[in-house]
Coordinates of C-alpha atoms and ligand atoms in Angstrom, one line a residue:
M1 CA 23.0 -11.7 72.0
I2 CA 19.8 -11.5 70.7
V3 CA 18.2 -8.4 69.0
P4 CA 14.7 -7.7 68.2
I5 CA 13.8 -8.1 64.9
K6 CA 12.0 -4.9 63.8
G7 CA 11.7 -2.0 61.7
E8 CA 13.9 -2.4 58.3
F9 CA 15.0 -5.9 59.5
E10 CA 11.1 -7.3 60.0
K11 CA 10.6 -5.9 56.5
A12 CA 13.3 -7.9 55.1
I13 CA 12.4 -11.0 57.0
P14 CA 10.4 -12.4 54.1
V15 CA 13.5 -12.3 51.9
L16 CA 15.6 -14.5 54.5
E17 CA 13.1 -17.1 54.9
T18 CA 12.2 -17.3 51.2
L19 CA 16.1 -18.2 50.9
Q20 CA 16.5 -20.5 54.0
A21 CA 13.2 -22.2 53.0
A22 CA 15.4 -22.9 49.6
G23 CA 18.0 -24.5 51.9
F24 CA 20.3 -21.8 51.7
E25 CA 21.8 -19.7 54.9
A26 CA 20.8 -16.3 55.1
Y27 CA 21.6 -13.2 57.1
F28 CA 22.0 -9.6 57.9
V29 CA 25.0 -8.4 57.8
G30 CA 27.2 -5.0 58.0
G31 CA 26.6 -1.6 59.3
S32 CA 22.8 -2.2 60.0
V33 CA 23.7 -5.4 62.5
R34 CA 26.5 -2.9 64.4
D35 CA 23.8 -0.2 64.5
A36 CA 21.3 -2.4 65.7
L37 CA 24.1 -3.6 69.0
L38 CA 24.2 0.0 69.4
G39 CA 21.0 0.5 69.9
K40 CA 21.1 3.1 66.9
S41 CA 18.2 3.6 64.2
V42 CA 18.8 1.4 61.2
N43 CA 18.1 2.7 57.7
D44 CA 19.2 0.4 55.3
V45 CA 20.0 -3.6 56.0
D46 CA 22.2 -5.8 53.7
I47 CA 21.8 -9.3 53.3
A48 CA 24.3 -12.3 52.6
T49 CA 23.7 -15.6 51.7
S50 CA 25.1 -19.1 50.7
A51 CA 23.1 -18.7 47.7
F52 CA 25.0 -17.8 44.0
P53 CA 23.6 -15.0 42.3
E54 CA 21.7 -17.2 39.6
E55 CA 20.4 -19.2 42.8
I56 CA 19.0 -16.2 44.4
K57 CA 17.7 -14.7 41.0
K58 CA 15.5 -18.0 40.5
L59 CA 14.1 -17.9 44.0
F60 CA 12.3 -13.7 43.6
N61 CA 10.1 -12.4 41.2
K62 CA 12.0 -9.1 40.5
T63 CA 15.6 -8.3 40.7
V64 CA 18.2 -6.3 39.6
D65 CA 21.9 -7.1 38.4
V66 CA 23.5 -4.3 40.4
G67 CA 27.1 -5.8 41.2
I68 CA 26.5 -9.6 40.2
E69 CA 30.0 -9.7 39.6
H70 CA 30.4 -9.2 43.1
G71 CA 27.7 -11.6 44.0
T72 CA 25.2 -8.7 44.6
V73 CA 21.5 -8.7 43.2
M74 CA 19.2 -6.1 44.0
V75 CA 15.6 -8.1 45.2
L76 CA 12.5 -5.9 44.9
L77 CA 9.9 -6.9 47.2
E78 CA 6.7 -5.1 48.1
G79 CA 8.0 -2.0 47.3
E80 CA 11.6 -2.2 49.1
S81 CA 14.9 -3.1 47.5
Y82 CA 17.2 -5.4 49.6
E83 CA 20.8 -5.8 48.4
V84 CA 21.7 -10.0 48.3
T85 CA 25.2 -10.6 48.3
T86 CA 26.5 -14.4 48.1
F87 CA 29.2 -15.0 50.6
R88 CA 32.4 -14.4 49.2
T89 CA 36.2 -14.4 49.7
E90 CA 38.3 -11.9 48.1
S91 CA 41.8 -13.5 47.1
T92 CA 43.6 -11.8 44.7
Y93 CA 44.4 -8.0 46.2
Q94 CA 46.9 -6.0 43.8
D95 CA 48.4 -2.5 44.4
Y96 CA 46.7 -2.3 47.9
R97 CA 43.4 -1.4 46.4
R98 CA 40.3 -3.5 46.6
P99 CA 40.5 -6.9 44.8
D100 CA 40.3 -7.4 41.1
S101 CA 38.3 -10.9 41.4
V102 CA 36.0 -12.4 44.4
T103 CA 35.6 -16.0 44.8
F104 CA 31.7 -17.3 46.1
V105 CA 31.5 -19.7 49.2
R106 CA 29.3 -21.3 50.9
S107 CA 30.7 -20.3 54.4
L108 CA 29.4 -17.2 56.4
E109 CA 32.4 -17.5 58.6
E110 CA 34.6 -16.9 55.6
D111 CA 32.4 -14.3 53.9
L112 CA 33.0 -12.5 57.7
K113 CA 36.7 -12.8 57.8
R114 CA 36.8 -10.8 54.7
R115 CA 35.2 -7.7 56.2
D116 CA 37.1 -4.6 57.9
L117 CA 36.4 -4.3 61.5
T118 CA 35.3 -6.6 64.3
I119 CA 32.1 -4.8 64.8
N120 CA 31.6 -4.4 61.2
A121 CA 31.6 -8.4 61.0
F122 CA 28.8 -9.6 62.6
A123 CA 26.0 -11.6 61.2
M124 CA 22.4 -11.7 62.5
D125 CA 19.6 -14.3 61.5
N126 CA 16.0 -14.0 61.3
E127 CA 15.5 -14.5 65.1
G128 CA 17.9 -11.7 65.9
R129 CA 20.7 -14.2 67.2
I130 CA 23.8 -12.6 66.4
Q131 CA 27.2 -14.8 64.9
D132 CA 30.3 -13.0 66.7
F133 CA 33.8 -14.7 65.1
F134 CA 35.7 -12.2 65.6
D135 CA 34.6 -10.9 69.1
G136 CA 33.1 -7.7 67.6
E137 CA 30.8 -7.5 70.7
K138 CA 33.5 -7.1 73.2
D139 CA 35.0 -4.7 71.2
L140 CA 31.6 -2.4 70.8
K141 CA 31.0 -2.9 75.0
Q142 CA 34.7 -1.2 75.1
Q143 CA 34.4 0.9 72.5
I144 CA 37.4 -0.2 70.2
I145 CA 38.0 -0.2 66.6
R146 CA 39.5 -3.1 65.5
A147 CA 40.8 -4.9 62.3
V148 CA 39.7 -8.5 61.4
G149 CA 42.6 -10.6 61.7
K150 CA 46.1 -9.1 61.4
P151 CA 45.6 -5.5 60.8
E152 CA 49.1 -5.2 58.6
E153 CA 47.7 -7.9 56.3
R154 CA 44.2 -6.5 56.0
F155 CA 45.6 -2.9 55.6
N156 CA 47.9 -4.2 52.7
E157 CA 44.9 -5.7 51.1
D158 CA 42.9 -2.8 51.0
A159 CA 44.5 0.5 52.6
L160 CA 40.8 2.4 52.2
R161 CA 40.3 -0.2 55.6
M162 CA 42.5 2.3 57.6
M163 CA 40.4 5.4 56.6
R164 CA 37.5 3.5 57.4
A165 CA 39.2 2.8 60.9
V166 CA 39.4 6.6 61.8
R167 CA 36.1 7.7 60.1
F168 CA 34.2 4.9 62.4
A169 CA 36.4 6.2 65.4
S170 CA 35.0 9.6 64.5
Q171 CA 30.9 8.4 64.1
L172 CA 31.1 6.2 67.5
G173 CA 33.7 8.0 69.3
F174 CA 35.7 4.7 69.8
H175 CA 39.5 4.3 70.1
L176 CA 41.8 2.4 67.8
E177 CA 43.2 -0.8 69.4
A178 CA 46.9 -0.6 69.8
D179 CA 47.7 -3.3 66.9
T180 CA 45.4 -1.6 64.7
F181 CA 46.6 1.9 65.4
Y182 CA 50.3 0.9 65.0
A183 CA 49.4 -1.2 61.7
I184 CA 48.1 2.3 60.2
V185 CA 50.8 4.6 61.9
V186 CA 53.3 2.1 59.5
N187 CA 51.1 1.5 56.5
A188 CA 49.7 5.1 56.5
H189 CA 51.9 5.5 53.0
L190 CA 49.6 2.9 51.3
L191 CA 46.7 5.1 51.2
E192 CA 48.3 6.8 47.8
N193 CA 47.4 3.8 46.0
I194 CA 43.6 4.2 46.8
A195 CA 41.2 6.4 44.3
V196 CA 40.8 9.5 46.0
E197 CA 36.9 8.9 45.7
R198 CA 37.0 6.7 48.1
I199 CA 39.2 8.4 50.3
Q200 CA 36.7 11.4 50.2
V201 CA 33.4 9.4 51.1
E202 CA 35.6 8.5 54.1
F203 CA 36.8 11.8 55.2
V204 CA 33.8 13.6 54.7
K205 CA 31.8 10.9 57.3
M206 CA 34.5 11.2 59.5
A207 CA 34.2 15.2 59.5
M208 CA 30.9 15.2 60.0
G209 CA 31.1 12.4 62.9
D210 CA 29.4 13.0 66.1
Y211 CA 33.3 12.7 67.9
L212 CA 35.3 14.9 65.2
L213 CA 37.6 15.4 68.0
Q214 CA 38.6 11.7 68.3
G215 CA 38.2 11.0 64.8
M216 CA 40.8 13.7 63.9
E217 CA 43.1 12.8 66.7
A218 CA 42.8 9.6 65.2
L219 CA 43.7 10.9 61.8
F220 CA 46.7 12.7 62.5
T221 CA 48.2 10.5 65.3
T222 CA 48.2 7.7 62.5
N223 CA 49.6 10.3 60.0
L224 CA 47.3 9.1 57.3
Y225 CA 46.2 12.7 57.1
Q226 CA 49.4 13.0 55.2
Y227 CA 48.0 11.1 52.5
C228 CA 44.8 13.2 52.1
P229 CA 45.0 15.5 49.1
G230 CA 46.6 18.9 49.8
L231 CA 46.8 17.8 53.3
K232 CA 50.4 17.3 53.5
H233 CA 51.3 19.7 55.6
G234 CA 47.9 20.1 56.9
K235 CA 48.1 19.2 60.5
L236 CA 47.6 22.5 62.0
A237 CA 44.5 23.2 60.0
L238 CA 43.2 20.1 61.0
R239 CA 43.9 20.5 64.6
R240 CA 41.6 23.8 64.3
F241 CA 39.1 22.0 62.1
S242 CA 39.1 19.4 65.3
L243 CA 37.9 21.8 67.9
I244 CA 35.1 23.0 66.4
P245 CA 32.2 22.4 69.4
A246 CA 29.7 21.4 66.7
K247 CA 28.8 18.4 64.6
L248 CA 28.8 19.9 61.0
K249 CA 25.3 19.1 59.2
K250 CA 26.1 19.2 55.2
E251 CA 29.2 17.9 53.3
R252 CA 29.6 21.6 51.7
H253 CA 30.3 22.7 55.1
V254 CA 33.3 20.2 55.5
W255 CA 34.8 21.5 53.0
A256 CA 34.1 25.1 53.3
L257 CA 36.0 24.9 56.8
L258 CA 38.6 22.9 55.8
L259 CA 39.6 25.4 53.2
Y260 CA 39.1 27.9 55.9
F261 CA 41.5 26.6 58.7
L262 CA 44.1 25.7 55.5
G263 CA 44.2 29.6 55.4
I264 CA 42.9 29.8 51.7
Q265 CA 41.6 33.2 50.7
N266 CA 41.8 32.8 47.0
P267 CA 38.6 31.2 45.1
K268 CA 40.7 29.9 42.9
E269 CA 43.0 28.3 44.9
G270 CA 40.5 26.6 46.8
Q271 CA 38.5 25.2 43.7
A272 CA 42.0 23.9 42.6
I273 CA 42.4 22.0 46.3
L274 CA 38.8 20.3 46.4
R275 CA 39.2 19.3 42.6
H276 CA 42.0 17.2 44.0
W277 CA 39.5 15.8 45.9
R278 CA 37.5 15.2 42.9
L279 CA 34.4 16.5 44.1
S280 CA 31.5 17.5 41.9
N281 CA 31.3 20.8 40.2
K282 CA 28.0 21.6 42.4
I283 CA 29.7 21.1 45.9
I284 CA 33.2 22.9 44.6
S285 CA 30.7 25.7 43.8
D286 CA 28.9 26.0 47.3
S287 CA 31.8 25.1 49.4
V288 CA 34.0 27.9 47.8
Q289 CA 31.3 30.8 47.9
L290 CA 30.7 29.5 51.8
L291 CA 34.2 30.2 52.1
E292 CA 34.1 33.6 50.6
L293 CA 31.1 34.6 52.5
I294 CA 33.1 33.6 55.6
L295 CA 35.9 35.9 54.4
Y296 CA 33.7 38.5 53.5
R297 CA 31.9 38.6 56.9
H298 CA 34.7 39.2 58.7
H299 CA 35.4 42.5 57.8
L300 CA 31.8 43.6 56.3
P301 CA 28.1 43.6 57.0
L302 CA 25.5 41.9 55.1
N303 CA 23.3 43.7 52.5
H304 CA 20.4 42.7 49.9
Y305 CA 23.2 42.5 47.3
I306 CA 25.3 40.0 48.6
V307 CA 22.1 37.7 50.0
Y308 CA 20.7 38.2 46.2
R309 CA 24.5 37.0 44.6
Y310 CA 24.7 33.9 46.9
T311 CA 21.7 33.2 47.8
P312 CA 19.6 32.8 51.0
T313 CA 20.4 29.2 51.9
L314 CA 24.5 29.7 51.7
I315 CA 24.2 32.9 53.2
W316 CA 22.1 31.3 56.0
E317 CA 24.7 28.7 56.2
A318 CA 27.6 31.1 56.2
E319 CA 26.6 32.7 59.5
E320 CA 25.9 29.1 60.7
L321 CA 29.6 28.1 60.2
L322 CA 30.7 31.7 61.8
E323 CA 29.3 30.8 64.7
V324 CA 30.5 27.3 64.6
I325 CA 34.1 28.8 63.9
K326 CA 33.6 31.6 66.7
L327 CA 33.5 34.5 64.9
P328 CA 30.7 37.1 65.2
S329 CA 27.6 36.2 63.2
D330 CA 24.4 38.2 62.5
K331 CA 21.5 35.7 62.0
Q332 CA 19.1 38.6 62.9
T333 CA 20.4 40.4 60.0
A334 CA 20.4 37.7 57.9
A335 CA 17.0 36.6 58.4
K336 CA 16.0 40.0 58.3
L337 CA 17.6 40.6 54.6
I338 CA 16.3 37.3 53.2
N339 CA 12.8 38.2 54.3
T340 CA 12.8 41.7 52.6
I341 CA 14.7 40.9 49.5
P342 CA 12.9 42.5 46.4
I343 CA 14.0 39.6 44.1
L344 CA 15.8 36.5 44.4
E345 CA 16.4 35.8 40.6
R346 CA 17.0 37.7 37.5
D347 CA 14.2 36.9 35.9
E348 CA 11.9 38.7 38.4
I349 CA 13.0 42.1 37.3
D350 CA 10.6 43.9 35.7
I351 CA 12.6 45.2 33.0
D352 CA 14.3 44.0 29.9
G353 CA 16.2 45.2 27.1
K354 CA 13.2 45.3 24.6
A355 CA 11.4 47.9 27.1
I356 CA 14.3 49.7 27.4
M357 CA 15.4 50.0 23.9
N358 CA 11.5 51.0 23.1
V359 CA 11.9 54.0 24.9
V360 CA 15.6 54.9 24.0
N361 CA 15.0 54.1 20.5
A362 CA 18.5 52.7 20.1
R363 CA 20.3 49.4 18.9
G364 CA 21.3 46.9 21.5
G365 CA 24.9 46.7 22.5
R366 CA 27.0 46.8 25.5
W367 CA 25.4 49.9 27.4
L368 CA 22.0 48.0 27.5
G369 CA 23.6 44.9 29.0
E370 CA 25.2 47.6 31.9
A371 CA 21.6 49.4 32.2
I372 CA 20.0 46.4 32.7
A373 CA 22.8 45.2 35.4
M374 CA 22.4 48.7 37.0
A375 CA 18.6 48.2 37.0
E376 CA 19.3 44.8 38.7
K377 CA 21.4 46.0 41.3
A378 CA 19.0 49.2 42.2
V379 CA 16.2 47.0 42.6
V380 CA 17.8 44.5 44.9
L381 CA 19.3 46.8 46.9
G382 CA 15.9 48.8 47.2
A383 CA 16.7 51.9 45.7
V384 CA 14.1 51.6 43.2
E385 CA 10.7 49.6 43.1
N386 CA 10.5 46.6 41.2
D387 CA 8.4 48.4 38.4
Q388 CA 8.7 48.9 35.0
Q389 CA 7.8 52.4 34.6
A390 CA 9.8 53.3 37.9
I391 CA 13.2 51.7 36.3
L392 CA 12.8 53.2 33.4
N393 CA 12.9 56.6 35.3
W394 CA 15.4 55.6 37.8
L395 CA 17.7 55.1 34.8
Q396 CA 17.1 58.2 32.7
K397 CA 17.6 60.1 36.0
Y398 CA 21.1 58.8 36.4
K399 CA 21.7 58.5 32.6
Y400 CA 22.2 55.3 32.0
I401 CA 20.0 55.0 28.9
Ligands
LIG1 P1 27.5 3.2 56.7 O1 26.7 2.8 57.8 O2 28.1 3.9 56.9 O3 27.0 2.6 55.7 P2 28.8 0.0 56.7 O4 29.5 -0.5 58.1 O5 27.5 -0.2 56.7 O6 28.7 1.8 57.5 P3 29.8 0.3 54.1 O7 30.6 0.8 53.3 O8 28.1 0.3 53.7 O9 29.8 0.3 55.4 O10 30.3 -1.3 54.4 C1 29.1 -2.2 54.5 C2 29.9 -3.5 55.3 O11 30.7 -4.3 54.0 C3 30.7 -3.1 55.9 O12 30.1 -2.9 57.3 C4 31.9 -4.3 56.1 O13 31.5 -5.2 56.8 C5 31.8 -4.3 54.7 N1 32.8 -3.2 54.2 C6 33.2 -2.2 53.6 N2 34.4 -1.7 52.9 C7 35.1 -2.6 53.6 C8 36.0 -3.0 52.9 N3 37.0 -1.9 52.5 N4 37.0 -4.0 53.4 C9 36.6 -4.9 54.2 N5 35.2 -4.6 54.3 C10 34.5 -3.9 54.1
LIG2 MG1 26.2 0.5 54.6

């Protein structure tokens, strides 16, 4: 099959041609070729070549060593950057993880053999001709996820490939081929050897896939879910998760809903689970706040103070998530409150400790912090205008100062 060379591929053609002119082989490889064959848009292209890293570096003016021990050199050309990787095999696998050393080779076929799935093992030359050693095109047509070579061996080499298989099932709506499927069932426990950070990346992509139901189905029929952090007994939660009718837009939505379906009520407990997944503090905090909002909204309506405390972005997203889980939501009120809130940040308030002390003529102390907190709440809720004199009057009237 011939794929028309356009877009990102076209821009990268000079990289391929420079390598070829120097007598090396060079191809587009990996996900970009798969996506092109599927007629999907392609964002970044990966290039593989028979040239060794030092040889690549000699051919281009500007390069960056991004992973030279794995054979990857970044080539900078006309404002774009391209990852160019030497054909390689991965020989010594230990502990079911990524190899600890790689061997550079001159053969494309050897390089493609080490790749995880047939649909990820294409190469495409500068004229759009596809090299397909493992019948990947047939699998693309039949919508099948199949390991390259013997699935059992390949999952023993690197157990993350099992999560990747499930992730692609969710992104593409493909089915796991029978041998690949059974090899995952038998070897699912090997996932325990894999760094949680790597599992997490695949889990999020799976949960945000266009065919979530199919991805989740694969995750639990293979038992892989049992080896994901906090999900040993998570089957029911994942089942409920799998039935959401919408495609999730943000990573924090994945985590908030996972906690929700796990029945987590306590923010501390939610944080602990997400820490097991080794997420960043920011993602943990946003996700747990979304969970708090969803739970709050089970019982209570929104008000300005909630909008202020949780920020408009999370308020809006929580209403969207309520829709996703088919609970009553109220976007109209959310929008109105967001548009009419008197202040969004603490430093917008027209009062500070100095102004209060001038009036009261007393030394600062706990009372002062409490008075400012009351004024903040009153301004946010619209009980008093955000104006220094009005706030002072209000504080005096209610005897906070
Ligand atoms: P995406 O579109 O999500 O980036 P991708 O297929 O490009 O999907 P990457 O993680 O970017 O996935 O990997 C690029 C290529 O490297 C894959 O297409 C595959 O050929 C190979 N690959 C990635 N991870 C593995 C792995 N664990 N084992 C074998 N090959 C892998
Ligand atoms: Mg990629």
